[in-house]
PDB file of C-alpha atoms in Angstrom:
ATOM      1  CA  ALA V 140       4.696  15.423 -12.296  1.00 61.00           C
ATOM      2  CA  MET V 141       1.362  15.240 -10.510  1.00 68.00           C
ATOM      3  CA  LEU V 142       2.164  17.847  -7.872  1.00 77.00           C
ATOM      4  CA  SER V 143       4.031  20.174 -10.197  1.00 81.00           C
ATOM      5  CA  ALA V 144       1.067  20.147 -12.598  1.00 80.00           C
ATOM      6  CA  GLY V 145      -1.076  21.676  -9.869  1.00 81.00           C
ATOM      7  CA  GLY V 146      -4.558  22.413 -11.166  1.00 83.00           C
ATOM      8  CA  SER V 147      -3.376  23.076 -14.708  1.00 87.00           C
ATOM      9  CA  ASP V 148      -5.353  20.187 -16.201  1.00 90.00           C
ATOM     10  CA  TYR V 149      -7.928  17.562 -15.343  1.00 92.00           C
ATOM     11  CA  PRO V 150      -6.531  14.969 -12.881  1.00 89.00           C
ATOM     12  CA  LEU V 151      -7.140  12.072 -15.306  1.00 91.00           C
ATOM     13  CA  ASP V 152      -5.144  13.878 -18.002  1.00 92.00           C
ATOM     14  CA  ILE V 153      -2.287  14.622 -15.604  1.00 90.00           C
ATOM     15  CA  LEU V 154      -2.150  10.969 -14.562  1.00 90.00           C
ATOM     16  CA  LYS V 155      -2.234   9.842 -18.173  1.00 92.00           C
ATOM     17  CA  ARG V 156       0.793  12.031 -18.961  1.00 89.00           C
ATOM     18  CA  GLY V 157       2.523  10.287 -16.060  1.00 88.00           C
ATOM     19  CA  GLY V 158       1.789   6.870 -17.536  1.00 91.00           C
ATOM     20  CA  VAL V 159      -1.353   5.954 -15.566  1.00 92.00           C
ATOM     21  CA  ASP V 160      -4.474   5.734 -17.699  1.00 95.00           C
ATOM     22  CA  LEU V 161      -7.419   5.452 -15.320  1.00 94.00           C
ATOM     23  CA  THR V 162      -9.843   5.330 -18.232  1.00 94.00           C
ATOM     24  CA  THR V 163      -8.842   1.651 -18.602  1.00 96.00           C
ATOM     25  CA  THR V 164      -9.142  -1.210 -16.132  1.00 96.00           C
ATOM     26  CA  GLU V 165      -5.409  -2.014 -16.200  1.00 96.00           C
ATOM     27  CA  PRO V 166      -4.303   0.241 -13.274  1.00 95.00           C
ATOM     28  CA  VAL V 167      -7.090  -1.170 -11.107  1.00 95.00           C
ATOM     29  CA  LYS V 168      -6.117  -4.740 -12.008  1.00 97.00           C
ATOM     30  CA  ILE V 169      -2.479  -3.997 -11.171  1.00 96.00           C
ATOM     31  CA  GLY V 170      -3.464  -2.392  -7.864  1.00 96.00           C
ATOM     32  CA  LEU V 171      -5.698  -5.304  -6.906  1.00 97.00           C
ATOM     33  CA  ALA V 172      -2.967  -7.815  -7.770  1.00 98.00           C
ATOM     34  CA  GLU V 173      -0.550  -5.923  -5.506  1.00 98.00           C
ATOM     35  CA  PHE V 174      -3.145  -5.825  -2.721  1.00 98.00           C
ATOM     36  CA  ASP V 175      -3.723  -9.578  -3.118  1.00 98.00           C
ATOM     37  CA  ALA V 176       0.025 -10.223  -2.859  1.00 98.00           C
ATOM     38  CA  THR V 177       0.202  -8.109   0.312  1.00 98.00           C
ATOM     39  CA  VAL V 178      -2.713  -9.949   1.929  1.00 97.00           C
ATOM     40  CA  THR V 179      -1.162 -13.299   0.977  1.00 97.00           C
ATOM     41  CA  GLU V 180       2.137 -12.257   2.592  1.00 96.00           C
ATOM     42  CA  LEU V 181       0.338 -11.100   5.749  1.00 93.00           C
ATOM     43  CA  GLU V 182      -1.495 -14.444   5.926  1.00 95.00           C
ATOM     44  CA  ARG V 183       1.849 -16.255   5.607  1.00 95.00           C
ATOM     45  CA  LEU V 184       3.350 -14.150   8.390  1.00 93.00           C
ATOM     46  CA  ALA V 185       0.302 -14.697  10.599  1.00 92.00           C
ATOM     47  CA  ASP V 186       0.462 -18.465  10.060  1.00 94.00           C
ATOM     48  CA  ALA V 187       4.163 -18.391  10.998  1.00 93.00           C
ATOM     49  CA  GLY V 188       3.415 -16.513  14.236  1.00 92.00           C
ATOM     50  CA  VAL V 189       5.478 -13.499  13.219  1.00 92.00           C
ATOM     51  CA  LEU V 190       2.677 -11.022  13.847  1.00 89.00           C
ATOM     52  CA  GLU V 191       2.105 -12.275  17.401  1.00 91.00           C
ATOM     53  CA  GLU V 192       5.838 -11.997  18.114  1.00 91.00           C
ATOM     54  CA  ALA V 193       5.908  -8.439  16.815  1.00 91.00           C
ATOM     55  CA  ALA V 194       2.834  -7.506  18.852  1.00 91.00           C
ATOM     56  CA  ALA V 195       4.388  -8.976  22.008  1.00 93.00           C
ATOM     57  CA  ARG V 196       7.636  -7.044  21.431  1.00 93.00           C
ATOM     58  CA  LEU V 197       5.707  -3.839  20.885  1.00 93.00           C
ATOM     59  CA  ALA V 198       3.636  -4.379  24.048  1.00 93.00           C
ATOM     60  CA  ALA V 199       6.796  -5.064  26.070  1.00 93.00           C
ATOM     61  CA  HIS V 200       8.447  -1.944  24.658  1.00 92.00           C
ATOM     62  CA  GLU V 201       5.422   0.213  25.490  1.00 91.00           C
ATOM     63  CA  ALA V 202       5.227  -1.224  29.014  1.00 91.00           C
ATOM     64  CA  ALA V 203       8.926  -0.611  29.729  1.00 86.00           C
ATOM     65  CA  PRO V 204       9.695   2.488  31.782  1.00 81.00           C
ATOM     66  CA  GLU V 205      11.267   5.345  29.884  1.00 77.00           C
ATOM     67  CA  GLU V 206      14.895   6.088  30.597  1.00 69.00           C
TER      68      GLU V 206
END
């Protein structure tokens, strides 16, 4: 809806028609809650050593000669 609307209306009005009312704090609260959940998950993965394992695999892959 956003892209097909083009410049036919003000961006806030286009978003509102799509169900996102940025004149309220609710979308920001929802976005921040999602960001918090993502950071919490990244902290859990870091504590479990998953990120170091992934970084080591990536480094090994990049160092491997191309076939």
